[in-house]
């Protein structure tokens, strides 16, 4: 017997399917359709793509196929993915701020922000579209614009998610985030005393880590500057993790400041301030110094991915707690999402 869902959850259900489109460039051709798709969508091997071809799910230049073949430069492929079942997700949130343009929510853990990783309808974006019917993508005199996410949070990360109605506001805030990252030259190794640029966003998270040894006193801080890059992964082809070494050409500079708030029997309660926004940065950085997030199935000590886990797997405790945003007029907006009980 299936247990009833908590109030405010969307039950697991089929979506309407989706069409993925690709175009073959000169460097890729000639290539078998199955090989092209297996390289483009690494969750499925070539044998599965051949089966999908036989089932009529693939179109080439608008013509439905029933078997494999060679692709040429400029060919257009469409994969008409049949409906699939999306997991149940929490579908309500606490509104933190709404000034008619910026719309900031306290996103619950378990809810994806944008379509990806098996989710299409059960996302913040789709829920916003349903919550503001008649609101166009960019708005107009009759219908205000739809709030759209400015940035991402991991599916299982809770806390402050900033959305904006005006495209100019989204561009402004995105630029501020880019400037924060640009301050770190690839060869730079800023220490804990480095001050963020004046117009940078300040992003503060709370987390629980494993109870591994940590040479910090309460209230003391540690700067973590482990570069982050793409590493091989059996299921996905590549995955973000601690860079392979200082000579890794794809390594991206990253900066986090860890502060110890409390030692507990089950783990450490910590606060993490990030200046950069690399994929899975906090999870990778804390793992890289030997204290992975408690319950994280993917990143182990050293910041390398563990076998058999995927980026969307949950179990860890991470919350976007406070955020300071610069506004175009020169003012600042300070936001806070109350930490859940175990992170207080």
GROMACS .gro file of C-alpha atoms in nm:
model
  344
    1UNK     CA    1   0.000   0.000   0.000
    2UNK     CA    2   0.138   0.339  -0.102
    3UNK     CA    3   0.179   0.586   0.181
    4UNK     CA    4  -0.010   0.915   0.135
    5UNK     CA    5   0.200   1.212   0.029
    6UNK     CA    6   0.251   1.509   0.261
    7UNK     CA    7   0.029   1.811   0.193
    8UNK     CA    8   0.146   2.027  -0.094
    9UNK     CA    9   0.315   1.749  -0.292
   10UNK     CA   10   0.263   1.661  -0.659
   11UNK     CA   11   0.210   1.285  -0.699
   12UNK     CA   12   0.422   1.081  -0.939
   13UNK     CA   13   0.264   1.081  -1.284
   14UNK     CA   14   0.325   1.063  -1.656
   15UNK     CA   15   0.414   1.379  -1.843
   16UNK     CA   16   0.337   1.454  -2.209
   17UNK     CA   17   0.677   1.354  -2.344
   18UNK     CA   18   0.926   1.586  -2.510
   19UNK     CA   19   1.104   1.642  -2.841
   20UNK     CA   20   1.482   1.687  -2.834
   21UNK     CA   21   1.639   1.848  -3.143
   22UNK     CA   22   1.998   1.833  -3.270
   23UNK     CA   23   2.189   1.938  -3.579
   24UNK     CA   24   2.498   1.759  -3.712
   25UNK     CA   25   2.802   1.980  -3.765
   26UNK     CA   26   3.095   1.926  -3.999
   27UNK     CA   27   3.323   1.787  -3.729
   28UNK     CA   28   3.072   1.514  -3.642
   29UNK     CA   29   2.988   1.381  -3.988
   30UNK     CA   30   2.982   1.122  -4.125
   31UNK     CA   31   2.853   0.921  -3.826
   32UNK     CA   32   2.592   0.657  -3.754
   33UNK     CA   33   2.271   0.793  -3.605
   34UNK     CA   34   2.295   0.556  -3.308
   35UNK     CA   35   2.657   0.659  -3.239
   36UNK     CA   36   2.573   1.030  -3.266
   37UNK     CA   37   2.284   1.000  -3.020
   38UNK     CA   38   2.482   0.780  -2.779
   39UNK     CA   39   2.751   1.048  -2.766
   40UNK     CA   40   2.500   1.332  -2.736
   41UNK     CA   41   2.281   1.164  -2.469
   42UNK     CA   42   2.517   0.947  -2.268
   43UNK     CA   43   2.250   0.799  -2.044
   44UNK     CA   44   2.172   0.552  -2.325
   45UNK     CA   45   2.406   0.323  -2.519
   46UNK     CA   46   2.401   0.286  -2.898
   47UNK     CA   47   2.204  -0.041  -2.876
   48UNK     CA   48   1.917   0.138  -2.701
   49UNK     CA   49   1.918   0.412  -2.965
   50UNK     CA   50   1.893   0.146  -3.238
   51UNK     CA   51   1.588   0.008  -3.058
   52UNK     CA   52   1.435   0.358  -3.043
   53UNK     CA   53   1.501   0.399  -3.414
   54UNK     CA   54   1.312   0.076  -3.485
   55UNK     CA   55   1.026   0.198  -3.265
   56UNK     CA   56   0.991   0.514  -3.475
   57UNK     CA   57   1.095   0.766  -3.208
   58UNK     CA   58   1.361   0.936  -3.425
   59UNK     CA   59   1.304   1.179  -3.715
   60UNK     CA   60   1.572   1.277  -3.968
   61UNK     CA   61   1.505   1.605  -4.151
   62UNK     CA   62   1.137   1.563  -4.068
   63UNK     CA   63   1.114   1.199  -4.187
   64UNK     CA   64   1.042   0.926  -3.934
   65UNK     CA   65   1.304   0.650  -3.936
   66UNK     CA   66   1.280   0.277  -3.872
   67UNK     CA   67   1.651   0.189  -3.867
   68UNK     CA   68   2.007   0.316  -3.835
   69UNK     CA   69   2.201   0.506  -4.102
   70UNK     CA   70   2.474   0.760  -4.171
   71UNK     CA   71   2.436   1.129  -4.092
   72UNK     CA   72   2.573   1.413  -4.303
   73UNK     CA   73   2.670   1.770  -4.216
   74UNK     CA   74   2.360   1.984  -4.160
   75UNK     CA   75   2.122   1.693  -4.093
   76UNK     CA   76   1.857   1.763  -3.830
   77UNK     CA   77   1.757   1.495  -3.582
   78UNK     CA   78   1.456   1.491  -3.352
   79UNK     CA   79   1.399   1.242  -3.072
   80UNK     CA   80   1.031   1.231  -2.984
   81UNK     CA   81   1.064   1.092  -2.634
   82UNK     CA   82   0.742   0.919  -2.522
   83UNK     CA   83   0.579   1.026  -2.193
   84UNK     CA   84   0.767   0.911  -1.882
   85UNK     CA   85   0.685   0.896  -1.515
   86UNK     CA   86   0.817   1.181  -1.300
   87UNK     CA   87   0.870   1.130  -0.928
   88UNK     CA   88   0.654   1.295  -0.665
   89UNK     CA   89   0.791   1.633  -0.555
   90UNK     CA   90   0.706   1.904  -0.302
   91UNK     CA   91   0.512   2.167  -0.496
   92UNK     CA   92   0.466   2.456  -0.253
   93UNK     CA   93   0.708   2.708  -0.109
   94UNK     CA   94   0.736   3.002   0.127
   95UNK     CA   95   0.740   3.340  -0.049
   96UNK     CA   96   1.032   3.546   0.085
   97UNK     CA   97   1.012   3.862  -0.128
   98UNK     CA   98   0.796   4.000  -0.410
   99UNK     CA   99   0.830   4.362  -0.525
  100UNK     CA  100   0.654   4.318  -0.859
  101UNK     CA  101   0.979   4.230  -1.032
  102UNK     CA  102   1.199   4.017  -0.808
  103UNK     CA  103   1.021   3.709  -0.677
  104UNK     CA  104   1.224   3.517  -0.420
  105UNK     CA  105   1.112   3.185  -0.273
  106UNK     CA  106   1.233   2.937  -0.014
  107UNK     CA  107   1.261   2.633  -0.241
  108UNK     CA  108   1.193   2.300  -0.072
  109UNK     CA  109   1.444   2.017  -0.091
  110UNK     CA  110   1.349   1.764  -0.359
  111UNK     CA  111   1.207   2.010  -0.613
  112UNK     CA  112   1.414   2.070  -0.931
  113UNK     CA  113   1.442   2.428  -1.057
  114UNK     CA  114   1.452   2.367  -1.435
  115UNK     CA  115   1.368   2.070  -1.659
  116UNK     CA  116   1.657   1.820  -1.652
  117UNK     CA  117   1.756   1.481  -1.515
  118UNK     CA  118   1.422   1.309  -1.580
  119UNK     CA  119   1.207   1.604  -1.472
  120UNK     CA  120   1.000   1.811  -1.713
  121UNK     CA  121   0.674   1.917  -1.544
  122UNK     CA  122   0.769   1.872  -1.177
  123UNK     CA  123   0.995   2.180  -1.165
  124UNK     CA  124   0.988   2.531  -1.020
  125UNK     CA  125   0.964   2.676  -1.371
  126UNK     CA  126   0.654   2.475  -1.464
  127UNK     CA  127   0.492   2.545  -1.127
  128UNK     CA  128   0.549   2.917  -1.178
  129UNK     CA  129   0.384   2.894  -1.520
  130UNK     CA  130   0.079   2.733  -1.359
  131UNK     CA  131   0.076   2.982  -1.072
  132UNK     CA  132   0.074   3.282  -1.308
  133UNK     CA  133  -0.165   3.181  -1.592
  134UNK     CA  134  -0.180   3.427  -1.879
  135UNK     CA  135   0.155   3.582  -1.795
  136UNK     CA  136   0.378   3.577  -2.101
  137UNK     CA  137   0.750   3.503  -2.103
  138UNK     CA  138   0.839   3.873  -2.128
  139UNK     CA  139   0.504   4.027  -2.032
  140UNK     CA  140   0.328   4.329  -2.177
  141UNK     CA  141   0.073   4.590  -2.084
  142UNK     CA  142  -0.209   4.337  -2.042
  143UNK     CA  143  -0.017   4.056  -1.876
  144UNK     CA  144   0.289   4.105  -1.652
  145UNK     CA  145   0.588   3.887  -1.721
  146UNK     CA  146   0.624   3.546  -1.565
  147UNK     CA  147   0.880   3.520  -1.283
  148UNK     CA  148   1.166   3.306  -1.411
  149UNK     CA  149   1.464   3.168  -1.217
  150UNK     CA  150   1.782   3.375  -1.233
  151UNK     CA  151   2.004   3.092  -1.108
  152UNK     CA  152   1.985   2.726  -1.009
  153UNK     CA  153   1.986   2.532  -0.688
  154UNK     CA  154   2.045   2.158  -0.679
  155UNK     CA  155   1.728   1.953  -0.658
  156UNK     CA  156   1.797   1.852  -0.298
  157UNK     CA  157   1.928   2.193  -0.190
  158UNK     CA  158   1.666   2.401  -0.013
  159UNK     CA  159   1.650   2.775   0.042
  160UNK     CA  160   1.668   3.106  -0.141
  161UNK     CA  161   1.593   3.096  -0.512
  162UNK     CA  162   1.578   3.429  -0.694
  163UNK     CA  163   1.339   3.476  -0.985
  164UNK     CA  164   1.273   3.795  -1.182
  165UNK     CA  165   0.995   3.913  -1.410
  166UNK     CA  166   1.189   4.170  -1.611
  167UNK     CA  167   1.453   4.040  -1.853
  168UNK     CA  168   1.669   4.341  -1.764
  169UNK     CA  169   1.669   4.234  -1.398
  170UNK     CA  170   1.766   3.878  -1.488
  171UNK     CA  171   2.050   4.010  -1.704
  172UNK     CA  172   2.167   4.245  -1.426
  173UNK     CA  173   2.174   3.976  -1.159
  174UNK     CA  174   2.337   3.723  -1.393
  175UNK     CA  175   2.607   3.979  -1.470
  176UNK     CA  176   2.673   4.034  -1.099
  177UNK     CA  177   2.719   3.660  -1.056
  178UNK     CA  178   2.955   3.649  -1.354
  179UNK     CA  179   3.158   3.938  -1.214
  180UNK     CA  180   3.199   3.754  -0.884
  181UNK     CA  181   3.344   3.458  -1.071
  182UNK     CA  182   3.557   3.674  -1.302
  183UNK     CA  183   3.741   3.818  -1.003
  184UNK     CA  184   3.915   3.482  -0.971
  185UNK     CA  185   4.182   3.446  -1.239
  186UNK     CA  186   4.246   3.076  -1.318
  187UNK     CA  187   4.588   3.108  -1.151
  188UNK     CA  188   4.459   3.295  -0.845
  189UNK     CA  189   4.441   3.130  -0.506
  190UNK     CA  190   4.259   3.383  -0.282
  191UNK     CA  191   4.281   3.329   0.092
  192UNK     CA  192   4.017   3.378   0.360
  193UNK     CA  193   4.110   3.745   0.400
  194UNK     CA  194   4.030   3.829   0.038
  195UNK     CA  195   3.736   4.066   0.015
  196UNK     CA  196   3.471   4.003  -0.252
  197UNK     CA  197   3.424   4.272  -0.518
  198UNK     CA  198   3.200   4.561  -0.414
  199UNK     CA  199   2.906   4.469  -0.638
  200UNK     CA  200   2.927   4.093  -0.581
  201UNK     CA  201   2.638   3.888  -0.452
  202UNK     CA  202   2.701   3.736  -0.110
  203UNK     CA  203   2.571   3.378  -0.087
  204UNK     CA  204   2.570   3.199   0.249
  205UNK     CA  205   2.467   2.835   0.297
  206UNK     CA  206   2.420   2.607   0.596
  207UNK     CA  207   2.510   2.239   0.586
  208UNK     CA  208   2.571   1.928   0.791
  209UNK     CA  209   2.894   1.738   0.729
  210UNK     CA  210   3.017   1.398   0.838
  211UNK     CA  211   3.182   1.395   1.186
  212UNK     CA  212   3.535   1.370   1.048
  213UNK     CA  213   3.824   1.549   1.220
  214UNK     CA  214   3.822   1.922   1.148
  215UNK     CA  215   4.104   2.143   1.274
  216UNK     CA  216   3.889   2.446   1.343
  217UNK     CA  217   3.759   2.602   1.662
  218UNK     CA  218   3.399   2.719   1.689
  219UNK     CA  219   3.355   3.032   1.480
  220UNK     CA  220   3.685   2.985   1.296
  221UNK     CA  221   3.700   2.985   0.915
  222UNK     CA  222   3.884   2.804   0.640
  223UNK     CA  223   3.918   2.913   0.277
  224UNK     CA  224   3.878   2.631   0.025
  225UNK     CA  225   4.014   2.697  -0.325
  226UNK     CA  226   4.014   2.349  -0.480
  227UNK     CA  227   3.971   2.391  -0.859
  228UNK     CA  228   3.670   2.214  -1.007
  229UNK     CA  229   3.668   2.036  -1.342
  230UNK     CA  230   3.507   1.760  -1.543
  231UNK     CA  231   3.612   1.403  -1.463
  232UNK     CA  232   3.523   1.075  -1.639
  233UNK     CA  233   3.202   0.906  -1.524
  234UNK     CA  234   3.081   0.561  -1.632
  235UNK     CA  235   2.712   0.654  -1.658
  236UNK     CA  236   2.727   1.016  -1.775
  237UNK     CA  237   3.053   1.036  -1.965
  238UNK     CA  238   3.172   1.330  -1.753
  239UNK     CA  239   3.087   1.477  -1.414
  240UNK     CA  240   3.195   1.781  -1.213
  241UNK     CA  241   3.438   1.700  -0.935
  242UNK     CA  242   3.764   1.817  -0.778
  243UNK     CA  243   4.006   1.882  -1.064
  244UNK     CA  244   4.252   1.604  -1.145
  245UNK     CA  245   4.550   1.827  -1.059
  246UNK     CA  246   4.703   2.173  -1.098
  247UNK     CA  247   4.781   2.104  -1.464
  248UNK     CA  248   4.423   2.007  -1.556
  249UNK     CA  249   4.350   2.237  -1.856
  250UNK     CA  250   3.976   2.234  -1.784
  251UNK     CA  251   4.005   2.323  -1.416
  252UNK     CA  252   3.796   2.621  -1.304
  253UNK     CA  253   3.894   2.837  -1.007
  254UNK     CA  254   3.652   2.816  -0.715
  255UNK     CA  255   3.635   2.980  -0.373
  256UNK     CA  256   3.438   2.886  -0.062
  257UNK     CA  257   3.476   2.995   0.298
  258UNK     CA  258   3.384   2.734   0.559
  259UNK     CA  259   3.295   2.842   0.915
  260UNK     CA  260   3.236   2.593   1.196
  261UNK     CA  261   2.917   2.667   1.389
  262UNK     CA  262   2.873   2.359   1.607
  263UNK     CA  263   3.018   2.012   1.663
  264UNK     CA  264   2.753   1.743   1.696
  265UNK     CA  265   2.771   1.371   1.751
  266UNK     CA  266   2.631   1.301   1.406
  267UNK     CA  267   2.835   1.568   1.227
  268UNK     CA  268   2.944   1.930   1.203
  269UNK     CA  269   2.703   2.220   1.153
  270UNK     CA  270   2.879   2.462   0.920
  271UNK     CA  271   2.822   2.784   0.731
  272UNK     CA  272   2.965   2.817   0.380
  273UNK     CA  273   3.002   3.145   0.192
  274UNK     CA  274   3.071   3.108  -0.180
  275UNK     CA  275   3.214   3.366  -0.419
  276UNK     CA  276   3.201   3.143  -0.726
  277UNK     CA  277   2.909   2.930  -0.840
  278UNK     CA  278   3.061   2.614  -0.987
  279UNK     CA  279   2.838   2.306  -1.030
  280UNK     CA  280   2.806   2.119  -0.696
  281UNK     CA  281   3.070   2.353  -0.554
  282UNK     CA  282   2.989   2.319  -0.184
  283UNK     CA  283   2.951   1.940  -0.205
  284UNK     CA  284   3.285   1.909  -0.388
  285UNK     CA  285   3.472   2.161  -0.175
  286UNK     CA  286   3.372   2.017   0.161
  287UNK     CA  287   3.451   1.666   0.039
  288UNK     CA  288   3.788   1.789  -0.090
  289UNK     CA  289   3.897   1.887   0.264
  290UNK     CA  290   3.778   1.558   0.414
  291UNK     CA  291   3.432   1.649   0.545
  292UNK     CA  292   3.171   1.553   0.281
  293UNK     CA  293   2.811   1.656   0.338
  294UNK     CA  294   2.634   1.413   0.568
  295UNK     CA  295   2.437   1.170   0.351
  296UNK     CA  296   2.593   1.278   0.020
  297UNK     CA  297   2.593   0.964  -0.200
  298UNK     CA  298   2.809   1.114  -0.474
  299UNK     CA  299   3.114   1.298  -0.338
  300UNK     CA  300   3.354   1.129  -0.100
  301UNK     CA  301   3.674   1.247   0.070
  302UNK     CA  302   3.898   1.420  -0.180
  303UNK     CA  303   3.605   1.556  -0.381
  304UNK     CA  304   3.602   1.272  -0.632
  305UNK     CA  305   3.275   1.107  -0.745
  306UNK     CA  306   3.181   0.775  -0.589
  307UNK     CA  307   3.076   0.489  -0.821
  308UNK     CA  308   2.709   0.409  -0.871
  309UNK     CA  309   2.570   0.752  -0.777
  310UNK     CA  310   2.437   1.040  -0.989
  311UNK     CA  311   2.429   1.420  -0.933
  312UNK     CA  312   2.052   1.416  -0.872
  313UNK     CA  313   2.067   1.162  -0.588
  314UNK     CA  314   1.969   1.311  -0.254
  315UNK     CA  315   2.024   1.248   0.114
  316UNK     CA  316   2.252   1.541   0.196
  317UNK     CA  317   2.162   1.851   0.402
  318UNK     CA  318   2.232   2.184   0.230
  319UNK     CA  319   2.035   2.509   0.257
  320UNK     CA  320   2.076   2.847   0.081
  321UNK     CA  321   2.033   3.051   0.398
  322UNK     CA  322   2.121   3.415   0.329
  323UNK     CA  323   2.173   3.624   0.018
  324UNK     CA  324   2.277   3.983  -0.038
  325UNK     CA  325   2.191   4.119  -0.383
  326UNK     CA  326   2.307   4.445  -0.542
  327UNK     CA  327   2.025   4.631  -0.719
  328UNK     CA  328   2.059   4.846  -1.033
  329UNK     CA  329   1.973   5.168  -0.845
  330UNK     CA  330   2.264   5.112  -0.609
  331UNK     CA  331   2.079   4.974  -0.308
  332UNK     CA  332   2.116   4.626  -0.159
  333UNK     CA  333   1.856   4.361  -0.088
  334UNK     CA  334   1.923   4.133   0.209
  335UNK     CA  335   1.727   3.808   0.211
  336UNK     CA  336   1.707   3.514   0.450
  337UNK     CA  337   1.530   3.178   0.437
  338UNK     CA  338   1.496   3.025   0.785
  339UNK     CA  339   1.715   2.719   0.821
  340UNK     CA  340   1.528   2.389   0.862
  341UNK     CA  341   1.533   2.237   1.211
  342UNK     CA  342   1.839   2.015   1.176
  343UNK     CA  343   2.041   2.306   1.035
  344UNK     CA  344   1.958   2.550   1.316
   0.00000   0.00000   0.00000
